[in-house]
Coordinates of C-alpha atoms in Angstrom, one line a residue:
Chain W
X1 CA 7.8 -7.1 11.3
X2 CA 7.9 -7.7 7.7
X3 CA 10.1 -5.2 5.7
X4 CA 9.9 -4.3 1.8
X5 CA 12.1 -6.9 0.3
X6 CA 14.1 -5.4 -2.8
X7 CA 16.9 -7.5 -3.3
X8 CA 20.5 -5.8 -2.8
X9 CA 21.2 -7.4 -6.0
X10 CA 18.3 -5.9 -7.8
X11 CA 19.7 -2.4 -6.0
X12 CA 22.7 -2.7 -7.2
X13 CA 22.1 -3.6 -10.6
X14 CA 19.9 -0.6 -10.5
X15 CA 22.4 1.6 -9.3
X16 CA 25.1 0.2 -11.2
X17 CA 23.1 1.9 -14.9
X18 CA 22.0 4.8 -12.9
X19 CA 25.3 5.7 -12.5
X20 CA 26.5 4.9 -16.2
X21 CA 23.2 7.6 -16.8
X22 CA 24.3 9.8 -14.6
X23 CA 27.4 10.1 -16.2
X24 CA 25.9 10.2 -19.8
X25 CA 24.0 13.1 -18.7
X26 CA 27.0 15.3 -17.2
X27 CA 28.6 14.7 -20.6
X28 CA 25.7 15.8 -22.4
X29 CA 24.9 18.7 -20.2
X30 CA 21.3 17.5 -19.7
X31 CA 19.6 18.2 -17.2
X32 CA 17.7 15.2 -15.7
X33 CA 14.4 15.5 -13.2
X34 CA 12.4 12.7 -11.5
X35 CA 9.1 13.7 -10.3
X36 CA 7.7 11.5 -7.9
X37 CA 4.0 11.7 -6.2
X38 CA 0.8 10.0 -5.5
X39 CA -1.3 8.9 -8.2
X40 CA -3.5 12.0 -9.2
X41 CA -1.4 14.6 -7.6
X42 CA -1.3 17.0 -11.0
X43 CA 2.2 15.6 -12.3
X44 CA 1.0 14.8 -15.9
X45 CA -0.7 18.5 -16.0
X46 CA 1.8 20.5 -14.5
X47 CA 4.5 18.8 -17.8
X48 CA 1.6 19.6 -20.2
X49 CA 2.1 23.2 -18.3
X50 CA 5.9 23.0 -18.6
X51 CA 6.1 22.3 -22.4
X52 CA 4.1 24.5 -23.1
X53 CA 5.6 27.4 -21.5
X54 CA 9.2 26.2 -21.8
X55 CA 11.3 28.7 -23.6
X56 CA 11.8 28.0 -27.4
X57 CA 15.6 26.8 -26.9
X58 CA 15.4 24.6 -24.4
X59 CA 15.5 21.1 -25.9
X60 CA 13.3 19.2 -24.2
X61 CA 12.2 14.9 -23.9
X62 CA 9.9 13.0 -21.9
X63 CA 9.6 9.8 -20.8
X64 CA 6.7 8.9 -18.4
X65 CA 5.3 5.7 -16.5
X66 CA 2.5 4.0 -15.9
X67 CA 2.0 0.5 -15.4
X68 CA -1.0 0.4 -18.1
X69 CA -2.2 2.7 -20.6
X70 CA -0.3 5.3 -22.6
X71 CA -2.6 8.0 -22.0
X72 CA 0.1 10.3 -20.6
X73 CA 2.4 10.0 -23.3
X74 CA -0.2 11.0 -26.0
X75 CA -1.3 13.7 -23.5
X76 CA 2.0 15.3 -23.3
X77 CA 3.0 14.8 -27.1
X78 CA 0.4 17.4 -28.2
X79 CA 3.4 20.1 -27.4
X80 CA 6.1 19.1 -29.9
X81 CA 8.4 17.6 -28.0
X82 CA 10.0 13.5 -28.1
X83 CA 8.0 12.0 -25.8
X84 CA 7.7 7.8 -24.8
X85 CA 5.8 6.1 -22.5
X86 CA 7.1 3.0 -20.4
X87 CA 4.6 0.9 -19.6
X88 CA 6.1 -0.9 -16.2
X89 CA 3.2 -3.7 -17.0
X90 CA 2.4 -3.7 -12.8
X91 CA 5.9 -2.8 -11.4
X92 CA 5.0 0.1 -8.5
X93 CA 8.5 2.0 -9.6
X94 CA 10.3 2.8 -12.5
X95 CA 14.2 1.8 -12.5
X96 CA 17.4 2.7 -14.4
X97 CA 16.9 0.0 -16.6
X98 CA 13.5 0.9 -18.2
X99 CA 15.0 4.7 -18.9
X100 CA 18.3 3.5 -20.2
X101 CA 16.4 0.9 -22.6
X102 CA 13.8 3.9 -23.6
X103 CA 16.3 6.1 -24.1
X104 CA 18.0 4.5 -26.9
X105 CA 18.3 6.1 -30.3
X106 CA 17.5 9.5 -28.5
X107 CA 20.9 11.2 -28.4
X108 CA 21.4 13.0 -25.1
X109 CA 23.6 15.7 -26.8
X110 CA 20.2 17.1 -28.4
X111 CA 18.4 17.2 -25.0
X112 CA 18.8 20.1 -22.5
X113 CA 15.9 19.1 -20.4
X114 CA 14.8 15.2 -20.0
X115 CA 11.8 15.1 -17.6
X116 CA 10.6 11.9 -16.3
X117 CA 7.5 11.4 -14.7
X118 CA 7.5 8.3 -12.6
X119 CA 4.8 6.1 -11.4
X120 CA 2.1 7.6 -9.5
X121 CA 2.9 6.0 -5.8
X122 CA 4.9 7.7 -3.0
X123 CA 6.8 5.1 -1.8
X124 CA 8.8 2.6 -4.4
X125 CA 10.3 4.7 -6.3
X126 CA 12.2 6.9 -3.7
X127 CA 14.7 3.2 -3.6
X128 CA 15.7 3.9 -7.4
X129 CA 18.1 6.0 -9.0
X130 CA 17.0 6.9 -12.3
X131 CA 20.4 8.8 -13.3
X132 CA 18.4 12.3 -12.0
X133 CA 20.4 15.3 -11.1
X134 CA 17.1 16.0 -8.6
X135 CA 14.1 14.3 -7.4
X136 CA 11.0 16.5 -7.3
X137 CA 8.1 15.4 -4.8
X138 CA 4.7 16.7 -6.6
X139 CA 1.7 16.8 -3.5
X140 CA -1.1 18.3 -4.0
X141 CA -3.2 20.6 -1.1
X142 CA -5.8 17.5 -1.1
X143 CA -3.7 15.3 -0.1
X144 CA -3.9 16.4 3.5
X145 CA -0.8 18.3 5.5
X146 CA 0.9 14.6 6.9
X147 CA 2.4 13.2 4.3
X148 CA 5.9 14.5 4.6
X149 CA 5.7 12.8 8.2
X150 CA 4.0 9.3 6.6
X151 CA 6.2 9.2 3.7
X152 CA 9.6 10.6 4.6
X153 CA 11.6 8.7 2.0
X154 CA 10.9 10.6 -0.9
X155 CA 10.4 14.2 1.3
X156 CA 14.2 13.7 2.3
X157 CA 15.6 12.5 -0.9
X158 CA 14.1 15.6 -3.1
X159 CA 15.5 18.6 -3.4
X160 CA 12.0 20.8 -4.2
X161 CA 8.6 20.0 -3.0
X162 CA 6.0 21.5 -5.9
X163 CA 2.6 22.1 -3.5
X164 CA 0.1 21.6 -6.7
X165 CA -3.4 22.6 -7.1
X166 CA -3.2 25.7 -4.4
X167 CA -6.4 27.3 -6.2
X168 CA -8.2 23.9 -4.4
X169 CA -7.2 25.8 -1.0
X170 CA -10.2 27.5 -0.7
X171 CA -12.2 24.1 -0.4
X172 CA -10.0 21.7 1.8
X173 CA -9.2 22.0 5.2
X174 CA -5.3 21.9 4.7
X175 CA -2.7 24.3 6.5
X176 CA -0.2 25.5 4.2
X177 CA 2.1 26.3 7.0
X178 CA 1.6 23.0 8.2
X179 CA 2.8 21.0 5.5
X180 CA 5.9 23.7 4.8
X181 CA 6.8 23.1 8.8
X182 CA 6.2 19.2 8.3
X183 CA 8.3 18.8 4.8
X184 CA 11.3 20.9 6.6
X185 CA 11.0 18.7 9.8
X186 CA 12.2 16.0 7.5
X187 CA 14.6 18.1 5.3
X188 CA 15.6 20.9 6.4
X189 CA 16.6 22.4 2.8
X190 CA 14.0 21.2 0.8
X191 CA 12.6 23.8 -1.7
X192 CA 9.2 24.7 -2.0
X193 CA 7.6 26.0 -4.9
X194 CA 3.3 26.4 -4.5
X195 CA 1.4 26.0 -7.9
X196 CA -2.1 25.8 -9.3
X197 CA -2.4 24.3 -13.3
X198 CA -5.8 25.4 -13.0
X199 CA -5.2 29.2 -12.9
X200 CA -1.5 29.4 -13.6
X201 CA -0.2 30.9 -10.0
X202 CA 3.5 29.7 -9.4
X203 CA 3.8 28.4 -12.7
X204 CA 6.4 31.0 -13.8
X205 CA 8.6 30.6 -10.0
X206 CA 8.7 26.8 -11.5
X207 CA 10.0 27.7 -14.7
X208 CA 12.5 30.0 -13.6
X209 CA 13.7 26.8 -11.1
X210 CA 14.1 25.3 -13.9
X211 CA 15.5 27.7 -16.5
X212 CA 18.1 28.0 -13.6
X213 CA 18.9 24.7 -13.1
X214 CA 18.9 23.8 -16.8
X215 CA 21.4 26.6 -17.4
X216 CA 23.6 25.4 -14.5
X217 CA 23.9 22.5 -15.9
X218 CA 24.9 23.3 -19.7
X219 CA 27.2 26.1 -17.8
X220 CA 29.0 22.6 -16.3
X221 CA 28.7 20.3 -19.3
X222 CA 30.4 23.7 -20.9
X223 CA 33.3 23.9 -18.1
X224 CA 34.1 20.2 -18.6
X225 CA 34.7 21.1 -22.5
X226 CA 31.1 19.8 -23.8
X227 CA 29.6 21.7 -26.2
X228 CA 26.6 23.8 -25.2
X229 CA 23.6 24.7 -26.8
X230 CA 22.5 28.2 -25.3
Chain B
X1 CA 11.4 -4.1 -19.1
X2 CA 12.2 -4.8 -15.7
X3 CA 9.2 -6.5 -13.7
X4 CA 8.3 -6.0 -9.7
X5 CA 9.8 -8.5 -8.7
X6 CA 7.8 -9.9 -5.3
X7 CA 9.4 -13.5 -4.9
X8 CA 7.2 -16.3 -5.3
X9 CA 8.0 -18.0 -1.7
X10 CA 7.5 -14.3 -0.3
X11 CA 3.8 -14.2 -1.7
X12 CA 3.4 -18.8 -1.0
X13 CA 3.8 -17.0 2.9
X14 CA 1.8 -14.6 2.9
X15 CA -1.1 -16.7 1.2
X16 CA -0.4 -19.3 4.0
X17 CA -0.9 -16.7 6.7
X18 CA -3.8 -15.1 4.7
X19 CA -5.5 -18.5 4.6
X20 CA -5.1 -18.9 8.5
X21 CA -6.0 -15.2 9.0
X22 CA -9.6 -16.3 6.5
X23 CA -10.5 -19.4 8.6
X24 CA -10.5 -17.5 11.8
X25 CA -12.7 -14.4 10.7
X26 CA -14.9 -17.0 9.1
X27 CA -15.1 -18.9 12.0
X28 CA -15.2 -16.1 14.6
X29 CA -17.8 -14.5 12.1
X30 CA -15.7 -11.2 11.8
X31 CA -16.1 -9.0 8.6
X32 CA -12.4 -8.8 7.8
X33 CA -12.4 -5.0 5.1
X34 CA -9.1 -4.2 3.5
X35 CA -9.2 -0.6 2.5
X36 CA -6.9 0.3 -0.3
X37 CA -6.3 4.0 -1.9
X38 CA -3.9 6.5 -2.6
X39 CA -1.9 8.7 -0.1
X40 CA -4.6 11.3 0.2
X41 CA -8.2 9.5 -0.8
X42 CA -9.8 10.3 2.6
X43 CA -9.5 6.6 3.7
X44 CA -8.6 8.2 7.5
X45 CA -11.3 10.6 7.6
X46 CA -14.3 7.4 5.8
X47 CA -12.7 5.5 8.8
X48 CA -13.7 8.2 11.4
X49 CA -17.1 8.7 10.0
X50 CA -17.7 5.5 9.8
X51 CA -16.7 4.9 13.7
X52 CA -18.9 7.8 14.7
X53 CA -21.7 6.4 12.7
X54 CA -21.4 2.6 13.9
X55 CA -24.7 1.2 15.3
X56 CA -23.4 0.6 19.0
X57 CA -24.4 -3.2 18.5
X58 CA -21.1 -3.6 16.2
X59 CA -18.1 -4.3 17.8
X60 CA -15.9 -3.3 15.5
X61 CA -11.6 -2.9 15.6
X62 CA -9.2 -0.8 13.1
X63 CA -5.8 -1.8 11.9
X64 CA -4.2 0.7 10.6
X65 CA -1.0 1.2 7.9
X66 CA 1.6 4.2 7.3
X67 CA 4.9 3.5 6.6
X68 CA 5.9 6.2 9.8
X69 CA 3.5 8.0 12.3
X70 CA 1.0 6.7 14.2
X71 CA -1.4 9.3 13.7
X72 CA -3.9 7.8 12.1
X73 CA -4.1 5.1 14.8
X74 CA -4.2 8.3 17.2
X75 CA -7.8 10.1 15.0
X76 CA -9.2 7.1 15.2
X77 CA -9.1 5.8 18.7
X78 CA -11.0 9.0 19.5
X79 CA -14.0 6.9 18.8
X80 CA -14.1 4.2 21.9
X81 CA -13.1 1.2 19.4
X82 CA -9.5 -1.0 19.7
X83 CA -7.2 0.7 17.4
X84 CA -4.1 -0.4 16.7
X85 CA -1.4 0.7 14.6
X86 CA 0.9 -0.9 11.7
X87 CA 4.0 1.2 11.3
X88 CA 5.8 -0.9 8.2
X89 CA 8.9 1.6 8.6
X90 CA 9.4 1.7 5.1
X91 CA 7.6 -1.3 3.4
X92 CA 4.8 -0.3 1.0
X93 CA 2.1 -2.3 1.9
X94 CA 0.5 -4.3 4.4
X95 CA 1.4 -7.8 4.6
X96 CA -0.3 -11.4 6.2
X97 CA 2.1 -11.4 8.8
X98 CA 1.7 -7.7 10.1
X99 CA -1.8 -8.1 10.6
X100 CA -1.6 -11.5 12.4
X101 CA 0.8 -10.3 15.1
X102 CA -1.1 -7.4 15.3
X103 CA -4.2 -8.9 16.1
X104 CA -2.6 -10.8 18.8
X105 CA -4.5 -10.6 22.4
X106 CA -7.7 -9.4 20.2
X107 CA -10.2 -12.2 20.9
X108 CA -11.5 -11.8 17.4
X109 CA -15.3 -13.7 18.7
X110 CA -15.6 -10.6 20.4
X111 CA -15.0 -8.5 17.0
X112 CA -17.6 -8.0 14.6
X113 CA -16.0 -5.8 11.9
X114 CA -12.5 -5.5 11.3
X115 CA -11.2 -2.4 8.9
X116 CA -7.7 -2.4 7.9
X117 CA -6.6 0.8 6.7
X118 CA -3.6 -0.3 4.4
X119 CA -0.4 1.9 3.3
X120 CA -1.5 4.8 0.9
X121 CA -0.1 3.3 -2.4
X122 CA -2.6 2.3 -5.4
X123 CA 0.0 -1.1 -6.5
X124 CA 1.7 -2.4 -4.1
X125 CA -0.8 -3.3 -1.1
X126 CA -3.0 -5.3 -4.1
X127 CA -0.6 -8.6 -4.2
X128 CA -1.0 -8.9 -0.3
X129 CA -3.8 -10.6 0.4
X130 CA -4.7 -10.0 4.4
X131 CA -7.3 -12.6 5.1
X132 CA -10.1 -10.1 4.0
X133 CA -13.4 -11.2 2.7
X134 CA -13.6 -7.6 0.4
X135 CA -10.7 -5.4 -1.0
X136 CA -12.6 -1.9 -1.1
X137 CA -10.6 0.8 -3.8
X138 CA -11.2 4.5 -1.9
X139 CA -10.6 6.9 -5.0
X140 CA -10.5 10.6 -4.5
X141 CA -12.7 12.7 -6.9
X142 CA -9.6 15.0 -7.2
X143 CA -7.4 12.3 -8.7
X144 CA -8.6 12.2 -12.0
X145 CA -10.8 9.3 -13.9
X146 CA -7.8 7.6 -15.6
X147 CA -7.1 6.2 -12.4
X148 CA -9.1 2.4 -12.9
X149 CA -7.3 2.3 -16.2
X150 CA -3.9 3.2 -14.9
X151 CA -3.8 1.3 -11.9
X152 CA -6.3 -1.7 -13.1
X153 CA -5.2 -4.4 -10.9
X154 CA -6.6 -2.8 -7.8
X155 CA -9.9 -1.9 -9.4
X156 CA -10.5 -5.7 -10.6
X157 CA -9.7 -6.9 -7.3
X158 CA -11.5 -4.6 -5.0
X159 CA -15.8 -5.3 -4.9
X160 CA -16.1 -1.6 -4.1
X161 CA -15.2 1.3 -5.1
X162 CA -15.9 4.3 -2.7
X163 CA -15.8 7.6 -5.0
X164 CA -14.9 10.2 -2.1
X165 CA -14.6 14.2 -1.5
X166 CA -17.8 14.3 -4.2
X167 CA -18.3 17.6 -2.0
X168 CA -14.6 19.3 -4.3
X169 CA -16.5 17.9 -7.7
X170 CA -17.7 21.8 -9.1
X171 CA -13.7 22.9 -8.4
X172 CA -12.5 19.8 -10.3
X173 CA -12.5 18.5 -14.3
X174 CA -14.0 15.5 -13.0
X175 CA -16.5 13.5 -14.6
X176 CA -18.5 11.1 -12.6
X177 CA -19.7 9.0 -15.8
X178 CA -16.2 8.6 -16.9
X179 CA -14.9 7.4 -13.8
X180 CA -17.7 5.0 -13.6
X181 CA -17.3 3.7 -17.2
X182 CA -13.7 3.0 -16.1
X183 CA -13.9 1.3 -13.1
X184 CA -16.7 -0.9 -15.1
X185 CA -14.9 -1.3 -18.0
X186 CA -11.5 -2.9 -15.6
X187 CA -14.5 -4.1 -13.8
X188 CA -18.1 -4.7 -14.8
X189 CA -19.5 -6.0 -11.2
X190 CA -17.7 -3.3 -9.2
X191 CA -19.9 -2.1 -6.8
X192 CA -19.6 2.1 -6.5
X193 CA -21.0 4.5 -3.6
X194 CA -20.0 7.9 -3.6
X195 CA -19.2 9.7 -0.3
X196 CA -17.8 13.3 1.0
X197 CA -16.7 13.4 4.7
X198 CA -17.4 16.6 4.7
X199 CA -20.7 17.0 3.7
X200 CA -21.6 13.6 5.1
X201 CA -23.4 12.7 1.3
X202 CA -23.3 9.4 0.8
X203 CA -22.4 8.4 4.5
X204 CA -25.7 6.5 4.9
X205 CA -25.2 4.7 2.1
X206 CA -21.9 3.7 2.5
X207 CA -23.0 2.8 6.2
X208 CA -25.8 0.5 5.1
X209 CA -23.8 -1.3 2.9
X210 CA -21.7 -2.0 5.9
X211 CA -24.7 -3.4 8.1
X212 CA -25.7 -5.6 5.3
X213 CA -22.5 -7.4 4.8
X214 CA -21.7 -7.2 8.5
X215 CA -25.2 -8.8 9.2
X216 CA -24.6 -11.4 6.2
X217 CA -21.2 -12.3 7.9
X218 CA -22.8 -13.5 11.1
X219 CA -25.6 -15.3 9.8
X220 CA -23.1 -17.3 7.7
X221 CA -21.2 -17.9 11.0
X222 CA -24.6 -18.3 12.5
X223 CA -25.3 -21.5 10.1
X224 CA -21.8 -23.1 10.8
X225 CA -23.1 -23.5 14.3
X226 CA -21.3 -20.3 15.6
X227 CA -22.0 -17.9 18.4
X228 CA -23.6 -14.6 17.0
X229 CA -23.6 -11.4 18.2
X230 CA -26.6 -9.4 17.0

């Protein structure tokens, strides 16, 4: 049988300026998030969400993919925050590459938070480090209970599971239980979090994730004799 | 910006296989569907509707795609037709080669309709060509209209688009006209047929559409001096 074909070259290359990211981003004490789902899972609106209800002095960026159109960029720049777009122009994924090159004349030590939101499909992007601290998996209750089991790649390489668009529950047949018993089958530890844009539920257990986290990680940068900014 | 990078001599293959895979539905007179969505769309549940819906004079088979699981394969054999599935263990789409040896021991005279149900994934599964006479895009109304002008490349290959789960449209922001205007603007011939599994709205539609091309597929067979079935 045929498998994907990504180049250990290509992997390598990729993981070679992940890692030189990675390392910019310890410096700088910023915390860096990869969300991953399915085209039309609720990623775009649930950062629309996030900036808006992100305290005041967390210094947040965005950079977000698409292969066309720049819809989400102008979306999420309505809240005040740096936000770019890369436009992969048909690639399924985004990779260390793109971010490094859109991040330049940004400087890290000014960002606490740097979201990315990555190209709507389950299954490339799970192969490329971006430089993240954490991959998120965004699925939404319409997606249908399975998907951990179909698409295990990205279920076992991210640390929290956000179950969007919960006030949809009502109206699909999907089992929450199911899909919390599914995503643990494939890891164990994963983090759940269940929200809803919509009406708001879970929305404030998500931003106290990532007030957490964000914190955390200045608390490190601040250990290792960076400067911090809370 | 870093392009997908599909080698050339890895898609000269598949078009070699595709070619082969072409001549034989043509000459067999099988209508060969490629059915290409999101993780999520409903492409499953059209499948088993469909099945249950089939005029008994179609012979018709399902391949069907997931990275892990066989699932689907499992839902749809319910329904008394060969099922078979693809498990691609970790590639992202279906490829020329998969569905060949999969077909192997099918005597494809016998088959009048082939659906392939390909890996959930909106890019990658639109460079593959399998052989099939139509690409069909199944888009979710809970995905959002962006979606032909995010992910164009599908929606200008694909002849239809099957709008599905119209039953969730009063609990979504989703407008019908806009997704339309999308598809059409990436588009202008695309045909569109709107469906819900649940309700079954749409279903007969969706069938007839079915009959007539399955109908037009023999008689073209028919004319090159080849057995028919109906």
């Amino acid at each position: 049988m045929t498998q994907v074909r990504i180049e250990q070259p290509v992997l390598n290359e990729n993981q070679r300026i992940a890692t030189r990211l990675r390392e910019a981003f310890t410096e700088s004490g910023t915390l860096c998030l990869n969300l991953i789902s399915s085209p039309g899972s609720g990623k775009t609106s649930l950062l629309e969400k996030t900036l808006e209800l992100l305290p005041e002095d967390v210094r947040a960026a965005v950079l977000t993919g698409d292969l066309q159109t720049d819809n989400d960029a102008r979306r999420l720049a309505r809240y005040g925050y740096p936000v770019r777009q890369i436009t992969t122009v048909g690639a399924c994924h985004l990779d260390a590459k793109m971010v490094e090159k859109h991040l330049e004349g940004w400087p890290l030590g000014e960002i606490d938070l740097l979201l990315i939101e990555n190209v709507g499909n389950l299954v490339c992007p799970t192969s490329y480090d971006l430089g993240e601290e954490t991959k998120i998996v965004v699925l939404s209750v319409t997606e249908g209970e399975d998907k951990p089991l179909k698409y295990p790649g990205i279920f076992r390489k991210a640390e929290l599971m956000i179950l969007n668009k919960i006030d949809l529950l009502p109206y699909v047949p999907f089992r929450i239980e199911l899909v919390r018993e599914n995503a643990r089958r494939i890891h164990p530890e994963i983090e759940i979090i269940e929200t809803s844009c919509t009406t708001g539920g879970g929305l404030s257990e998500w931003m106290t994730w990532l007030r957490q986290r964000t914190k955390h990680k200045h608390s490190k940068a601040a250990l290792a004799g960076v400067e911090t900014y809370f």
